[in-house]
Tab-separated table of C-alpha atoms in Angstrom:
chain	number	residue	atom	x	y	z
A	23	MET	CA	-17.982	-17.586	36.087
A	24	VAL	CA	-14.771	-15.726	33.750
A	25	GLY	CA	-12.161	-19.544	33.218
A	26	SER	CA	-10.079	-18.439	31.244
A	27	SER	CA	-9.324	-16.092	28.808
A	28	ASP	CA	-10.963	-16.256	26.288
A	29	ASP	CA	-14.241	-16.105	28.670
A	30	THR	CA	-13.730	-12.306	27.974
A	31	ASN	CA	-12.375	-12.004	24.514
A	32	ALA	CA	-13.622	-9.713	22.325
A	33	ALA	CA	-12.142	-10.501	18.781
A	34	ASN	CA	-11.978	-7.539	18.144
A	35	THR	CA	-8.996	-6.105	16.908
A	36	HIS	CA	-7.082	-7.076	13.312
A	37	VAL	CA	-8.094	-9.571	11.332
A	38	ILE	CA	-6.690	-11.956	7.780
A	39	LYS	CA	-7.636	-14.882	6.313
A	40	ALA	CA	-6.709	-18.304	6.605
A	41	GLY	CA	-7.320	-20.626	4.337
A	42	ASN	CA	-11.380	-21.137	4.072
A	43	ARG	CA	-11.975	-18.557	7.125
A	44	LEU	CA	-11.484	-15.263	9.067
A	45	LEU	CA	-9.283	-15.251	11.641
A	46	ALA	CA	-10.497	-12.464	13.966
A	47	LEU	CA	-8.186	-11.824	16.099
A	48	TRP	CA	-7.616	-10.802	20.176
A	49	GLU	CA	-4.056	-11.064	21.460
A	50	ALA	CA	-4.490	-12.228	24.579
A	51	GLY	CA	-6.421	-15.511	23.253
A	52	SER	CA	-7.397	-17.341	20.875
A	53	ALA	CA	-8.066	-16.737	17.053
A	54	THR	CA	-12.389	-16.569	16.074
A	55	ALA	CA	-12.866	-18.334	12.993
A	56	LEU	CA	-15.498	-16.466	10.471
A	57	ASP	CA	-17.067	-17.354	7.809
A	58	PRO	CA	-15.560	-14.788	5.135
A	59	ALA	CA	-18.510	-14.908	2.605
A	60	SER	CA	-21.721	-14.431	6.204
A	61	LEU	CA	-19.421	-12.865	8.124
A	62	GLU	CA	-21.146	-15.622	10.974
A	63	THR	CA	-19.427	-16.527	13.517
A	64	GLN	CA	-17.509	-19.171	13.421
A	65	GLY	CA	-16.379	-20.082	17.062
A	66	GLN	CA	-13.144	-20.147	18.719
A	67	VAL	CA	-10.048	-22.251	17.152
A	68	THR	CA	-8.145	-24.992	19.330
A	69	PHE	CA	-5.322	-25.376	16.981
A	70	ARG	CA	-4.461	-28.575	19.345
A	71	ASP	CA	-6.212	-29.433	22.765
A	72	ASP	CA	-2.934	-28.797	24.368
A	73	LEU	CA	-3.071	-24.938	23.090
A	74	LYS	CA	-5.623	-24.679	24.061
A	75	HIS	CA	-6.831	-20.706	25.476
A	76	MET	CA	-3.021	-20.355	24.472
A	77	PRO	CA	-3.089	-16.564	23.417
A	78	PHE	CA	-2.777	-15.788	19.255
A	79	LEU	CA	-1.319	-12.955	18.368
A	80	ALA	CA	-2.947	-9.868	16.949
A	81	HIS	CA	-0.729	-9.300	14.196
A	82	PRO	CA	0.548	-12.463	12.580
A	83	ARG	CA	3.317	-12.926	9.271
A	84	ILE	CA	2.183	-14.004	6.467
A	85	GLU	CA	5.636	-15.178	3.626
A	86	PRO	CA	3.760	-14.258	1.103
A	87	ASP	CA	3.962	-18.377	-0.388
A	88	GLY	CA	0.849	-17.883	2.724
A	89	ARG	CA	2.104	-19.577	5.647
A	90	ILE	CA	1.525	-17.860	8.661
A	91	TRP	CA	4.075	-17.028	11.690
A	92	ASN	CA	2.624	-16.066	14.918
A	93	ILE	CA	3.779	-15.408	19.123
A	94	GLY	CA	1.586	-15.750	21.655
A	95	SER	CA	2.918	-13.690	24.487
A	96	GLY	CA	2.891	-15.143	28.417
A	97	GLY	CA	5.809	-13.804	30.486
A	98	ALA	CA	8.817	-14.653	30.122
A	99	ALA	CA	8.441	-17.197	27.313
A	100	VAL	CA	6.167	-16.985	23.909
A	101	CYS	CA	4.556	-19.959	21.948
A	102	VAL	CA	5.433	-19.299	18.536
A	103	TRP	CA	2.645	-20.502	15.992
A	104	ARG	CA	2.799	-22.266	12.606
A	105	LEU	CA	-0.107	-22.691	10.038
A	106	SER	CA	-0.271	-23.567	6.629
A	107	LYS	CA	-1.062	-21.001	4.019
A	108	ASP	CA	-4.775	-23.276	4.769
A	109	GLY	CA	-4.772	-22.346	7.539
A	110	ALA	CA	-4.035	-25.772	9.280
A	111	PHE	CA	-2.062	-26.156	12.232
A	112	GLU	CA	1.878	-26.887	11.702
A	113	ALA	CA	3.596	-26.550	14.706
A	114	GLY	CA	3.431	-24.687	18.310
A	115	GLU	CA	6.427	-24.907	20.591
A	116	ALA	CA	7.466	-22.245	23.767
A	117	VAL	CA	10.571	-19.786	23.098
A	118	LYS	CA	12.546	-18.352	26.254
A	119	LEU	CA	12.244	-14.753	26.042
A	120	PRO	CA	14.965	-12.262	27.456
A	121	MET	CA	12.910	-11.043	29.620
A	122	ALA	CA	9.390	-10.754	30.306
A	123	SER	CA	8.169	-7.698	27.962
A	124	TYR	CA	4.496	-7.206	26.721
A	125	ILE	CA	4.439	-8.053	23.117
A	126	HIS	CA	1.994	-6.330	21.269
A	127	ASP	CA	3.069	-6.901	17.533
A	128	PHE	CA	6.810	-9.093	16.043
A	129	THR	CA	8.094	-9.476	13.028
A	130	ALA	CA	9.845	-11.866	10.631
A	131	THR	CA	11.989	-11.976	6.696
A	132	ALA	CA	11.747	-14.936	5.016
A	133	ARG	CA	14.735	-16.591	7.234
A	134	HIS	CA	14.008	-15.477	11.012
A	135	LEU	CA	10.948	-14.575	13.526
A	136	VAL	CA	12.439	-10.932	15.591
A	137	ILE	CA	10.622	-10.147	18.217
A	138	LEU	CA	11.910	-6.643	20.575
A	139	CYS	CA	10.772	-6.917	23.676
A	140	GLN	CA	10.860	-3.732	25.196
A	141	PRO	CA	11.718	-2.778	29.293
A	142	TRP	CA	7.584	-3.834	30.499
A	143	ILE	CA	7.605	-6.497	31.847
A	144	ALA	CA	4.911	-8.634	33.552
A	145	GLY	CA	4.735	-9.312	37.153
A	146	ALA	CA	1.915	-10.698	39.653
A	147	MET	CA	-1.579	-9.919	38.179
A	148	LYS	CA	-3.981	-7.109	38.502
A	149	LEU	CA	-6.473	-5.023	37.236
A	150	PRO	CA	-6.799	-3.467	34.489
A	151	PHE	CA	-3.322	-5.099	32.898
A	152	SER	CA	-1.463	-2.349	32.354
A	153	LYS	CA	-0.987	-2.120	36.692
A	154	SER	CA	0.339	-5.837	36.370
A	155	LEU	CA	3.878	-3.954	33.765
A	156	THR	CA	6.120	-2.119	35.051
A	157	TRP	CA	8.569	0.319	32.934
A	158	GLN	CA	12.305	-1.107	33.897
A	159	PRO	CA	13.966	1.674	31.046
A	160	GLU	CA	17.606	0.351	32.728
A	161	LEU	CA	16.956	-3.248	31.729
A	162	GLY	CA	17.087	-2.305	27.857
A	163	SER	CA	15.376	-2.854	24.810
A	164	LYS	CA	16.522	-6.910	23.651
A	165	VAL	CA	16.097	-8.717	20.268
A	166	LEU	CA	15.364	-11.637	20.103
A	167	VAL	CA	16.209	-13.934	15.933
A	168	LEU	CA	14.943	-16.948	15.269
A	169	ASP	CA	15.997	-19.171	12.672
A	170	LYS	CA	12.313	-20.570	11.502
A	171	ASP	CA	13.881	-23.844	10.883
A	172	ASP	CA	15.203	-24.453	13.776
A	173	LEU	CA	13.481	-22.523	17.036
A	174	SER	CA	17.079	-23.322	19.587
A	175	LYS	CA	18.875	-21.232	17.024
A	176	ALA	CA	18.509	-17.840	18.650
A	177	SER	CA	20.866	-14.620	19.180
A	178	VAL	CA	20.215	-11.569	21.530
A	179	PHE	CA	20.505	-7.749	20.227
A	180	ASP	CA	21.120	-4.860	22.872
A	181	LEU	CA	18.748	-1.500	21.706
A	182	PRO	CA	17.917	1.863	24.523
A	183	PRO	CA	14.807	1.770	26.488
A	184	LEU	CA	12.109	1.869	24.022
A	185	SER	CA	8.123	1.228	23.833
A	186	PHE	CA	6.243	0.245	21.049
A	187	PHE	CA	3.605	-1.076	20.085
A	188	HIS	CA	4.274	-1.759	15.775
A	189	LEU	CA	6.726	-3.713	13.461
A	190	GLY	CA	7.101	-3.626	9.968
A	191	ASP	CA	7.669	-6.495	8.419
A	192	ALA	CA	11.368	-7.350	8.745
A	193	TRP	CA	14.056	-8.146	5.249
A	194	GLU	CA	17.869	-9.670	4.896
A	195	GLU	CA	20.698	-8.645	3.366
A	196	LYS	CA	23.589	-10.370	1.603
A	197	ASP	CA	25.764	-9.485	4.585
A	198	GLY	CA	23.480	-11.381	6.828
A	199	THR	CA	22.764	-7.681	8.007
A	200	ILE	CA	18.035	-7.709	9.431
A	201	ARG	CA	16.381	-4.498	9.297
A	202	PHE	CA	13.075	-4.050	10.387
A	203	ASP	CA	11.218	-0.217	11.762
A	204	GLY	CA	9.138	0.506	13.846
A	205	CYS	CA	6.655	3.956	15.661
A	206	PHE	CA	8.253	3.807	18.946
A	207	HIS	CA	7.822	6.155	22.108
A	208	LYS	CA	11.005	7.151	24.971
A	209	ASP	CA	8.175	5.913	27.449
A	210	VAL	CA	5.481	3.489	28.424
A	211	THR	CA	2.743	6.787	28.740
A	212	PHE	CA	0.932	6.810	25.929
A	213	ALA	CA	0.349	3.064	27.171
A	214	VAL	CA	-0.252	3.309	30.397
A	215	GLU	CA	-2.458	6.989	30.052
A	216	GLY	CA	-2.370	8.092	26.821
A	217	ALA	CA	-4.400	4.922	25.058
A	218	PRO	CA	-6.377	4.037	27.596
A	219	GLY	CA	-8.069	7.264	27.427
A	220	LEU	CA	-8.885	6.682	23.367
A	221	VAL	CA	-10.939	3.122	24.660
A	222	GLU	CA	-12.873	5.379	27.246
A	223	GLY	CA	-12.986	8.352	24.877
A	224	ARG	CA	-11.103	10.592	26.300
A	225	TYR	CA	-8.238	12.781	24.981
A	226	VAL	CA	-4.506	13.010	27.100
A	227	HIS	CA	-1.792	14.440	25.434
A	228	VAL	CA	1.578	12.527	24.778
A	229	GLU	CA	4.816	12.152	22.759
A	230	ARG	CA	3.484	11.147	19.238
A	231	PRO	CA	5.821	8.428	18.209
A	232	GLU	CA	8.356	8.328	16.309
A	233	LEU	CA	9.737	6.206	12.819
A	234	ASN	CA	13.145	4.521	13.238
A	235	LEU	CA	14.276	1.345	11.603
A	236	VAL	CA	16.708	-0.800	12.595
A	237	ALA	CA	19.396	-2.600	11.483
A	238	LEU	CA	20.756	-5.968	13.315
A	239	HIS	CA	23.849	-7.207	11.686
A	240	PRO	CA	26.330	-9.780	11.787
A	241	ASP	CA	28.434	-8.681	14.604
A	242	GLY	CA	26.616	-8.153	17.497
A	243	ARG	CA	25.635	-4.731	17.018
A	244	ALA	CA	22.595	-3.034	16.198
A	245	THR	CA	21.926	0.290	15.259
A	246	LEU	CA	18.734	3.127	15.476
A	247	THR	CA	18.647	5.340	12.477
A	248	PRO	CA	14.938	7.802	13.057
A	249	ALA	CA	13.840	8.933	9.292
A	250	GLY	CA	11.907	12.492	11.477
A	251	ILE	CA	8.756	12.089	11.602
A	252	THR	CA	5.831	11.024	14.027
A	253	ALA	CA	3.657	7.939	12.218
A	254	GLU	CA	2.049	4.887	13.141
A	255	PHE	CA	1.022	1.975	11.810
A	256	PRO	CA	4.368	0.650	9.649
A	257	ARG	CA	2.882	-1.639	6.860
A	258	SER	CA	4.285	-2.884	3.588
A	259	ALA	CA	3.118	-4.973	0.664
A	260	PRO	CA	2.394	-8.350	1.685
A	261	GLU	CA	3.977	-10.073	-1.537
A	262	LEU	CA	6.846	-8.247	-0.309
A	263	ALA	CA	7.224	-10.243	3.506
A	264	GLY	CA	10.040	-10.227	4.480
A	265	LEU	CA	11.788	-9.384	1.698
A	266	PRO	CA	13.974	-6.793	0.789
A	267	ARG	CA	12.175	-2.978	0.636
A	268	SER	CA	12.913	0.286	1.123
A	269	ALA	CA	8.810	2.439	1.488
A	270	THR	CA	7.338	1.640	4.621
A	271	VAL	CA	3.698	2.939	4.431
A	272	HIS	CA	1.873	4.540	6.793
A	273	VAL	CA	-0.256	7.076	8.872
A	274	GLY	CA	1.061	10.483	10.332
A	275	GLY	CA	0.132	14.444	10.284
A	276	TYR	CA	0.197	13.982	14.615
A	277	GLY	CA	-0.715	17.819	16.084
A	278	SER	CA	-0.691	18.052	19.890
A	279	ASN	CA	-4.398	18.786	20.186
A	280	ARG	CA	-5.912	15.921	18.533
A	281	PRO	CA	-5.890	12.266	19.291
A	282	PHE	CA	-6.133	10.802	15.437
A	283	ALA	CA	-3.529	11.481	12.296
A	284	ARG	CA	-5.028	13.151	10.078
A	285	SER	CA	-2.739	11.747	7.430
A	286	VAL	CA	-1.425	8.686	5.277
A	287	GLY	CA	2.317	8.386	3.410
A	288	SER	CA	4.720	6.052	2.901
A	289	TRP	CA	8.746	6.461	3.519
A	290	ASP	CA	11.788	5.805	1.460
A	291	TRP	CA	14.806	4.994	3.743
A	292	VAL	CA	16.864	4.686	-0.114
A	293	ARG	CA	16.452	7.655	-1.102
A	294	GLY	CA	14.759	9.439	2.899
A	295	ARG	CA	11.477	10.719	1.093
A	296	HIS	CA	8.504	11.339	2.446
A	297	ASP	CA	5.073	11.350	-0.236
A	298	SER	CA	2.301	12.473	1.938
A	299	PHE	CA	-0.827	12.930	1.720
A	300	ASP	CA	-3.059	14.750	4.043
A	301	PHE	CA	-7.081	15.276	5.051
A	302	GLY	CA	-7.023	17.928	7.230
A	303	THR	CA	-7.753	19.009	10.422
A	304	ARG	CA	-11.607	17.443	9.918
A	305	HIS	CA	-10.915	13.734	9.358
A	306	LEU	CA	-9.930	11.244	11.426
A	307	VAL	CA	-7.312	8.622	9.402
A	308	GLU	CA	-7.572	5.043	9.772
A	309	GLU	CA	-5.234	2.149	9.336
A	310	PHE	CA	-3.805	2.874	5.071
A	311	VAL	CA	-2.730	-0.180	4.199
A	312	PRO	CA	-1.232	-2.239	0.782
A	313	ALA	CA	-3.943	-3.222	-1.765
A	314	GLY	CA	-1.011	-4.825	-3.960
A	315	GLN	CA	2.147	-3.520	-4.545
A	316	HIS	CA	0.930	-0.094	-6.202
A	317	HIS	CA	-2.369	0.405	-4.343
A	318	LEU	CA	-3.545	2.041	-0.364
A	319	ILE	CA	-7.090	1.156	0.109
A	320	GLY	CA	-7.629	2.795	4.371
A	321	THR	CA	-10.120	4.800	6.101
A	322	THR	CA	-11.042	8.293	7.456
A	323	LEU	CA	-14.106	9.465	9.504
A	324	ASN	CA	-15.357	12.403	8.104
A	325	LEU	CA	-15.713	14.751	11.056
A	326	ASP	CA	-18.677	17.458	8.285
A	327	ALA	CA	-19.992	15.121	6.604
A	328	LYS	CA	-20.049	12.671	9.524
A	329	ALA	CA	-20.048	9.698	7.810
A	330	THR	CA	-16.644	7.258	7.189
A	331	GLU	CA	-14.995	6.951	3.655
A	332	LEU	CA	-12.896	4.567	2.497
A	333	HIS	CA	-10.700	5.332	-0.063
A	334	LEU	CA	-8.294	4.347	-2.848
A	335	PHE	CA	-4.615	5.606	-3.875
A	336	ASP	CA	-1.546	5.271	-6.058
A	337	ALA	CA	1.122	4.186	-3.633
A	338	ARG	CA	3.434	5.881	-6.110
A	339	ARG	CA	1.809	9.251	-6.091
A	340	ILE	CA	-0.036	9.528	-2.314
A	341	ALA	CA	1.181	13.153	-2.333
A	342	ASP	CA	-1.981	13.545	-4.876
A	343	GLY	CA	-4.330	12.484	-3.579
A	344	PRO	CA	-7.216	9.645	-3.767
A	345	VAL	CA	-7.887	7.956	-7.061
A	346	ALA	CA	-11.440	7.316	-5.630
A	347	SER	CA	-13.622	7.719	-2.745
A	348	TRP	CA	-17.015	6.189	-1.256
A	349	ARG	CA	-19.268	7.247	1.892
A	350	SER	CA	-20.924	5.437	3.831
A	351	ASP	CA	-24.204	7.009	4.686
A	352	VAL	CA	-23.471	6.521	8.487
A	353	ALA	CA	-20.038	6.701	10.456
A	354	LEU	CA	-17.701	3.806	11.680
A	355	PRO	CA	-16.588	2.942	14.943
A	356	LEU	CA	-12.905	3.727	14.614
A	357	SER	CA	-11.099	0.850	14.478
A	358	PHE	CA	-8.121	-0.281	15.781
A	359	HIS	CA	-6.497	-2.330	12.867
A	360	GLY	CA	-7.217	-2.818	8.519
A	361	SER	CA	-6.655	-5.842	6.276
A	362	TRP	CA	-6.722	-5.941	2.739
A	363	VAL	CA	-9.233	-9.483	2.188
A	364	ALA	CA	-9.248	-10.701	-1.983
A	365	ALA	CA	-11.246	-12.165	-3.760
């Protein structure tokens, strides 16, 4: 019997360190605690009794000092979560959205939460869940900006209709301009057809996501600047979360005849320069993540060796190739996301 979404909670999308626990995350339900040494499951986490089973998204934003912000999407509103660096509950508050969008990710500056609402709108609940959503491009996209110190202080910016799963860290400039990058589709074809196909072992060729930089200006305008490359999984060094930066780590090299990335790279928004390494057509590249400011770490599936490989890069010389690689004895299932957790 299914009494709540937690009865089907897969806890399989992302993992973060929160104090003495690992939290395994799945966007439609509670976080699941793991022992960081043994990886033994400790159970689903209820941060406050009246918030039991409230969604806790798979993409929290962690400040450089360790404080954790997250949201839980629920139709026309979200629950804004705040945890201490030790993973202890600090606050949970409902905030109304500009529209009842599907939200997989959000971002944050040092002072603000930034929630991008795409015009993929929730309606009557159906299974599969994607059937509950309708694409309404005439609504455009909305960006909700919340003051971390007072969530009632909010502003909304307008963008063209776009679809997305993942955003990079945001930052705020001295004049008040907020910038963040994201990997955007023109519509939800990938979400409706491409992504379910990958999970089911089918390949459906759809438009590739393109890397863009969003600027939210103090006068209320919002602008998009394309990098001119296809990319996914934008990441930056955790030490710079919410702070000004120029580079975005990503995977890319998508082709028309294959579903997964074949390269890892870094795009420099200031210089307009791309530094990347192509593993070739016989590798399926998973998400690469910064390990500090000077290294990247991630995995590929080597189709010829039929094995998973772990690769370490110098983030300042990605095109030079891995500085170290390790090959497993087996091929591990392709994953959704990666995190670097220092011992």
